[in-house]
Short mmCIF file of C-alpha atoms and ligand atoms in Angstrom, two decimals:
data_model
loop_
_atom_site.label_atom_id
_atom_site.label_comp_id
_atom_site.label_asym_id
_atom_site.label_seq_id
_atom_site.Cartn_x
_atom_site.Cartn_y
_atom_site.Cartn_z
CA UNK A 1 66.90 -34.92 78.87
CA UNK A 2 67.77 -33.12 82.11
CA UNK A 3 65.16 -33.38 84.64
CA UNK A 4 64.25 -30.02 86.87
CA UNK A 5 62.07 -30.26 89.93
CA UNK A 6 60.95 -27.45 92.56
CA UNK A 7 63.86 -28.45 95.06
CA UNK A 8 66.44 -26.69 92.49
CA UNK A 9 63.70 -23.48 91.75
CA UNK A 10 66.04 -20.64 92.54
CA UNK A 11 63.40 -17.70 91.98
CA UNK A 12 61.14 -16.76 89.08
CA UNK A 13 60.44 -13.62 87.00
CA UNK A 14 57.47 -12.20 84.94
CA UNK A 15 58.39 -14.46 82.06
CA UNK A 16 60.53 -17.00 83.56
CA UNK A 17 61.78 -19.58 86.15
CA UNK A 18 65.41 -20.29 87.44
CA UNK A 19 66.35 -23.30 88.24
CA UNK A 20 69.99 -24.69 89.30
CA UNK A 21 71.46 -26.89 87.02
CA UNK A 22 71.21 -30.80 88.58
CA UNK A 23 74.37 -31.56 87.55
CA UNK A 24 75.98 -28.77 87.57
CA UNK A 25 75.94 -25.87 90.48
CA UNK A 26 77.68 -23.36 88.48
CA UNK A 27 74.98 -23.29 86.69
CA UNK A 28 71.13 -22.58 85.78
CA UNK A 29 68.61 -23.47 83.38
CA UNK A 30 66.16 -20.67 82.38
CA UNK A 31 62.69 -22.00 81.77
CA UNK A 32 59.55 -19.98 79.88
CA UNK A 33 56.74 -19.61 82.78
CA UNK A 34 54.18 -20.07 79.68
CA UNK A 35 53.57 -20.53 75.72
CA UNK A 36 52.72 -16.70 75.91
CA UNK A 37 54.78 -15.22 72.97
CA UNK A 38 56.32 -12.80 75.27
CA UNK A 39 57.31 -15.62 77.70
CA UNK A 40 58.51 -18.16 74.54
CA UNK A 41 60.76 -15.29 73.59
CA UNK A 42 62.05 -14.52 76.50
CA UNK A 43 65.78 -16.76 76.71
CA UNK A 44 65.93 -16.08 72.71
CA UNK A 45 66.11 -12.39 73.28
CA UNK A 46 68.40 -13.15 76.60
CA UNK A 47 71.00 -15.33 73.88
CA UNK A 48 70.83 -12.98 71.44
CA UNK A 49 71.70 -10.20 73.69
CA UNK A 50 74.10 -11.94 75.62
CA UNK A 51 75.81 -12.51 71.98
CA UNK A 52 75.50 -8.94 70.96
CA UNK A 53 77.06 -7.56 73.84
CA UNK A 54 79.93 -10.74 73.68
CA UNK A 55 80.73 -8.78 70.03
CA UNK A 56 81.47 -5.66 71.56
CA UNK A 57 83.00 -7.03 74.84
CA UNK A 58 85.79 -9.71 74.90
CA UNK A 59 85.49 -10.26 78.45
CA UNK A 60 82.83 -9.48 81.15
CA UNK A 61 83.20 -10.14 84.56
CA UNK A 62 80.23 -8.36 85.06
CA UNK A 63 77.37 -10.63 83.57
CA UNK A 64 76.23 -14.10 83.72
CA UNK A 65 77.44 -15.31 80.45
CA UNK A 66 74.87 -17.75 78.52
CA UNK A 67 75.79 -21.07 77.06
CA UNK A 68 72.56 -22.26 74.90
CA UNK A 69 69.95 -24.46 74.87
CA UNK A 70 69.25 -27.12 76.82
CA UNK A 71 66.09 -29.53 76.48
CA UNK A 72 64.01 -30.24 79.82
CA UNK A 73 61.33 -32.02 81.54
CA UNK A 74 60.14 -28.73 81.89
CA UNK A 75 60.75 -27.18 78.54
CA UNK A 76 63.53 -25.97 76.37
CA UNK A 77 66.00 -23.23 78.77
CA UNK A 78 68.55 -21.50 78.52
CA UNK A 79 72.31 -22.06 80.72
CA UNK A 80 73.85 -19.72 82.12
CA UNK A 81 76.11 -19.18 84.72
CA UNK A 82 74.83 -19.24 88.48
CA UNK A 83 76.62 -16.48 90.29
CA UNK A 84 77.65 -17.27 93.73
CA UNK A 85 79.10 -15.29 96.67
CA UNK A 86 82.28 -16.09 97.81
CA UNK A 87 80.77 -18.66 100.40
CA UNK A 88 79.17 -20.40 97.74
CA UNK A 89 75.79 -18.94 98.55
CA UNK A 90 73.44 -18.19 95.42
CA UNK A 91 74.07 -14.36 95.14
CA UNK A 92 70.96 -12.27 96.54
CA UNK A 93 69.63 -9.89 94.28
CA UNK A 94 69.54 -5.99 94.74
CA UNK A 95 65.87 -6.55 95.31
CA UNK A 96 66.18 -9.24 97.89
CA UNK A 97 69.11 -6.79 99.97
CA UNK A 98 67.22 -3.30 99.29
CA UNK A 99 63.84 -4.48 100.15
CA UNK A 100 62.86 -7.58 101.60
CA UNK A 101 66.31 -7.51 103.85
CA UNK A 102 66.02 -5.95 107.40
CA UNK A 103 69.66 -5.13 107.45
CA UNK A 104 71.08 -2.72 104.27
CA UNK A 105 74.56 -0.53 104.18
CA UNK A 106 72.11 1.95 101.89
CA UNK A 107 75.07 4.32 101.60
CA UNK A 108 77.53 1.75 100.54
CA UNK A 109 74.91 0.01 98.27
CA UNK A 110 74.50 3.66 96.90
CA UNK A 111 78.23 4.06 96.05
CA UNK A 112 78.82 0.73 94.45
CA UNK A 113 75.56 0.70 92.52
CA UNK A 114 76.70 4.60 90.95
CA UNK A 115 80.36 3.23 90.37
CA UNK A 116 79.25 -0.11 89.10
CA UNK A 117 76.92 2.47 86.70
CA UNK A 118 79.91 5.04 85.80
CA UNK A 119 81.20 1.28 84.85
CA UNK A 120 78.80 0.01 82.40
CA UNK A 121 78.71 3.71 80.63
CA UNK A 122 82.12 4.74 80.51
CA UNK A 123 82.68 1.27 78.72
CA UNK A 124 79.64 1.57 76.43
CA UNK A 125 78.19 -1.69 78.20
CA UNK A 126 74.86 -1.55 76.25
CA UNK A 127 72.56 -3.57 79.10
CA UNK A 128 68.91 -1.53 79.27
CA UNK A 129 66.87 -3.64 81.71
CA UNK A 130 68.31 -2.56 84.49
CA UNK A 131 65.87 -3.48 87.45
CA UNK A 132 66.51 -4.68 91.19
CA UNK A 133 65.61 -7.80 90.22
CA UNK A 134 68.12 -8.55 87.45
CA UNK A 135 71.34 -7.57 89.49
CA UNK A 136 72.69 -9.82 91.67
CA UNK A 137 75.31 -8.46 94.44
CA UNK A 138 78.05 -11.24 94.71
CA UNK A 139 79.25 -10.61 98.17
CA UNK A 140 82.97 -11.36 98.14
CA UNK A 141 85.23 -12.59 101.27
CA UNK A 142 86.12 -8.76 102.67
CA UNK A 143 82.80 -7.92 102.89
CA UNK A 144 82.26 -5.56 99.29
CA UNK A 145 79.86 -6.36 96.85
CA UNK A 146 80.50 -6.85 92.83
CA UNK A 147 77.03 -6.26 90.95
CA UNK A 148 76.68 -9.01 88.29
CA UNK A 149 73.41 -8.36 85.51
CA UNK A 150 71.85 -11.47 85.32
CA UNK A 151 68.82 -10.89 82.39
CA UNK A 152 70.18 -9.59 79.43
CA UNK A 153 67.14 -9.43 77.31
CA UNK A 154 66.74 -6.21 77.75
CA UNK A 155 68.43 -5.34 74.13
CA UNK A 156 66.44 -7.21 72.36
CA UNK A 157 63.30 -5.81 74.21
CA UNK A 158 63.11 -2.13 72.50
CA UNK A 159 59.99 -0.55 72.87
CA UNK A 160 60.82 1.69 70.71
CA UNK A 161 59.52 1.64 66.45
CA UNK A 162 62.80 1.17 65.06
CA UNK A 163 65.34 -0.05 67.44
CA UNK A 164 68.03 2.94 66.98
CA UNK A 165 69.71 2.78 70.17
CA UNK A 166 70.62 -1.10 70.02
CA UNK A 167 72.67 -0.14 66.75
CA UNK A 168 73.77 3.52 67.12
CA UNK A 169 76.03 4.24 69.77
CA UNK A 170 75.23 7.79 70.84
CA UNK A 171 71.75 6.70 71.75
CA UNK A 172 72.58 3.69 73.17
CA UNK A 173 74.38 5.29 75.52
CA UNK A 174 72.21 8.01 75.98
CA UNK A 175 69.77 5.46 76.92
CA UNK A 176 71.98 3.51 79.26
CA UNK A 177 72.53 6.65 81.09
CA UNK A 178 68.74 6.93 81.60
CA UNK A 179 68.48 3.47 82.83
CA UNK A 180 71.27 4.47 85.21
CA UNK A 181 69.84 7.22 87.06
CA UNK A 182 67.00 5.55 87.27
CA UNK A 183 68.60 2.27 88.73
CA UNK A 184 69.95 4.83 91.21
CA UNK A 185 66.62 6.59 92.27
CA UNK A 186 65.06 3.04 92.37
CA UNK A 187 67.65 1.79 95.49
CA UNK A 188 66.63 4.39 97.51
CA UNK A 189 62.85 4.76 97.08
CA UNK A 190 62.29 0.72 97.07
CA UNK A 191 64.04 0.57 100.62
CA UNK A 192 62.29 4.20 102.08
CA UNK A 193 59.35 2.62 100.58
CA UNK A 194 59.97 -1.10 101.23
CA UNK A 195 57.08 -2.32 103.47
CA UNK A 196 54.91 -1.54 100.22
CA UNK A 197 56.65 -3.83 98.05
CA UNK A 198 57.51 -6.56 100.58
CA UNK A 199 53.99 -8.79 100.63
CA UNK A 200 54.32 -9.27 96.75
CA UNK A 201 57.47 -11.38 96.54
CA UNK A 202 57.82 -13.98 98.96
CA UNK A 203 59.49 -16.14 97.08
CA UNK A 204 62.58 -15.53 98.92
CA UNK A 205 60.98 -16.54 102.37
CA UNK A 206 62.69 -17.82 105.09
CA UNK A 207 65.90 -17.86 102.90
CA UNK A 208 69.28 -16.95 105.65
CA UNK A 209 68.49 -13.18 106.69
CA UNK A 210 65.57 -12.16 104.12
CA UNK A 211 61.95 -11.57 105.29
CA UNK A 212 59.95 -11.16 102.46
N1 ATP B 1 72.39 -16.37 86.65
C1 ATP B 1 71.70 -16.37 87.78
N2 ATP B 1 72.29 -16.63 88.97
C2 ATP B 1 71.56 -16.63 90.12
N3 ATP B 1 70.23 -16.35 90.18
C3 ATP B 1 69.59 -16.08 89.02
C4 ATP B 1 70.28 -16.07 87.78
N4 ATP B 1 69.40 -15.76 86.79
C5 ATP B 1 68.23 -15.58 87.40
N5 ATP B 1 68.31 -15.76 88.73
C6 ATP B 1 67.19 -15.62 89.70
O1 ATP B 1 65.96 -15.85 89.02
C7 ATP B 1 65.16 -14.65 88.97
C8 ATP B 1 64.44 -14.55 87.65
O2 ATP B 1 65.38 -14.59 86.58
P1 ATP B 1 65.23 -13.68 85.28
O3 ATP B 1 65.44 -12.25 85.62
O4 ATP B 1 66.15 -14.24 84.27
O5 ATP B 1 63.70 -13.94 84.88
P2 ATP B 1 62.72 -13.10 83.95
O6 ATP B 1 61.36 -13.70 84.08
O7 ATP B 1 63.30 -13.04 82.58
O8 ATP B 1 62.77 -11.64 84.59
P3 ATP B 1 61.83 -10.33 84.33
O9 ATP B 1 60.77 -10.36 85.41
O10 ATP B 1 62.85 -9.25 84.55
O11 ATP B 1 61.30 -10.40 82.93
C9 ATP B 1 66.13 -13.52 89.26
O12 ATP B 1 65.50 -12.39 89.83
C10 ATP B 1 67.10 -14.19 90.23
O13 ATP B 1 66.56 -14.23 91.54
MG1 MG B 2 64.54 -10.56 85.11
#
């Protein structure tokens, strides 16, 4: 059984917690917060959508590709792969960068977050839940930043009756490209509108540069 304590908590969601992998730093382990349903499901839906989206894609650089089940002192999670800058720090989310950090290239953050978007449509890369808090930027050694999704539940989280758009093309992508403007809007009213946000995650505190 692997054993996860707070000094490897990497950050936490609505439904669950990140930790690093203890013998592993490639890696995490995905933990339910609860035994809601919603928060049980949660690293099912994130496999099966990681799988669904393996189907269609041979290769993404662009994810954090999902290895299965692993049991814990904490509960049964899910690995996947802990993305990293190119200085080995854990990458910052777009979250952490657009509001909680002081310094932001909003212009440049603008430009790779649209082509990173004309990306994921113009290869039909089906990923819906596309918040600030489930893209990482993986800052490389020249100074650019590669957005990497890392939640892929999303798929498997329609609310709609009958889940057309995770099966029919035409409205998945019609849906993607909804997600995608809105992905857009959201970087630059979070940081115009940052102070407002900043007091309810401070799970990042006194991490290098980031004040919330
Ligand atoms: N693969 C990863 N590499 C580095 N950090 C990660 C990774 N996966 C998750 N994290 C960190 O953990 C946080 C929570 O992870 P995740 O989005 O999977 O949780 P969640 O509870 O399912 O999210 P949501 O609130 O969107 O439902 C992320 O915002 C990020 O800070
Ligand atoms: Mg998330």
């Amino acid at each position: 059984m692997i054993s996860l304590d707070s000094n490897g908590l990497i950050n936490s969601g609505k439904v669950r917690v990140c930790y690093l992998h203890p013998a592993n730093p490639d890696l995490v382990i995905k933990i339910p917060v609860g035994r809601k349903k919603e928060e049980q499901q949660a690293n099912i839906k994130e496999l099966r959508g990681y799988q669904m989206l393996m189907r269609e894609h041979v290769d993404l650089f662009c994810v954090s590709h999902c290895y299965g089940f692993v049991t814990t002192n904490r509960g049964t999670g899910l690995v996947c792969d802990c993305i990293r800058d190119d200085d080995e720090e854990i990458s910052k989310t777009l979250w952490d960068v657009i509001v909680c950090q002081d310094e932001c290239d909003l212009e440049y953050i603008q430009n790779v977050i649209g082509k990173f978007c004309n990306f994921l449509i113009s290869k039909d890369i089906f990923v819906f839940d596309l918040n600030l808090k489930n893209i990482v930027l993986r800052s490389q050694h020249d100074g650019s930043f590669q957005p990497v999704i890392i939640d892929l539940k999303g798929r498997y989280e329609s609310h709609e009756l009958i889940p057309l758009s995770r099966h029919i093309a035409y409205l998945g992508r019609k849906k993607l490209e909804r997600r995608c403007n809105q992905l857009i809007d959201r970087v630059i009213s979070y940081r115009e509108n940052r102070a407002e946000y900043q007091p309810a995650d401070k799970a990042f505190k006194g991490q290098k540069g980031i004040t919330c």
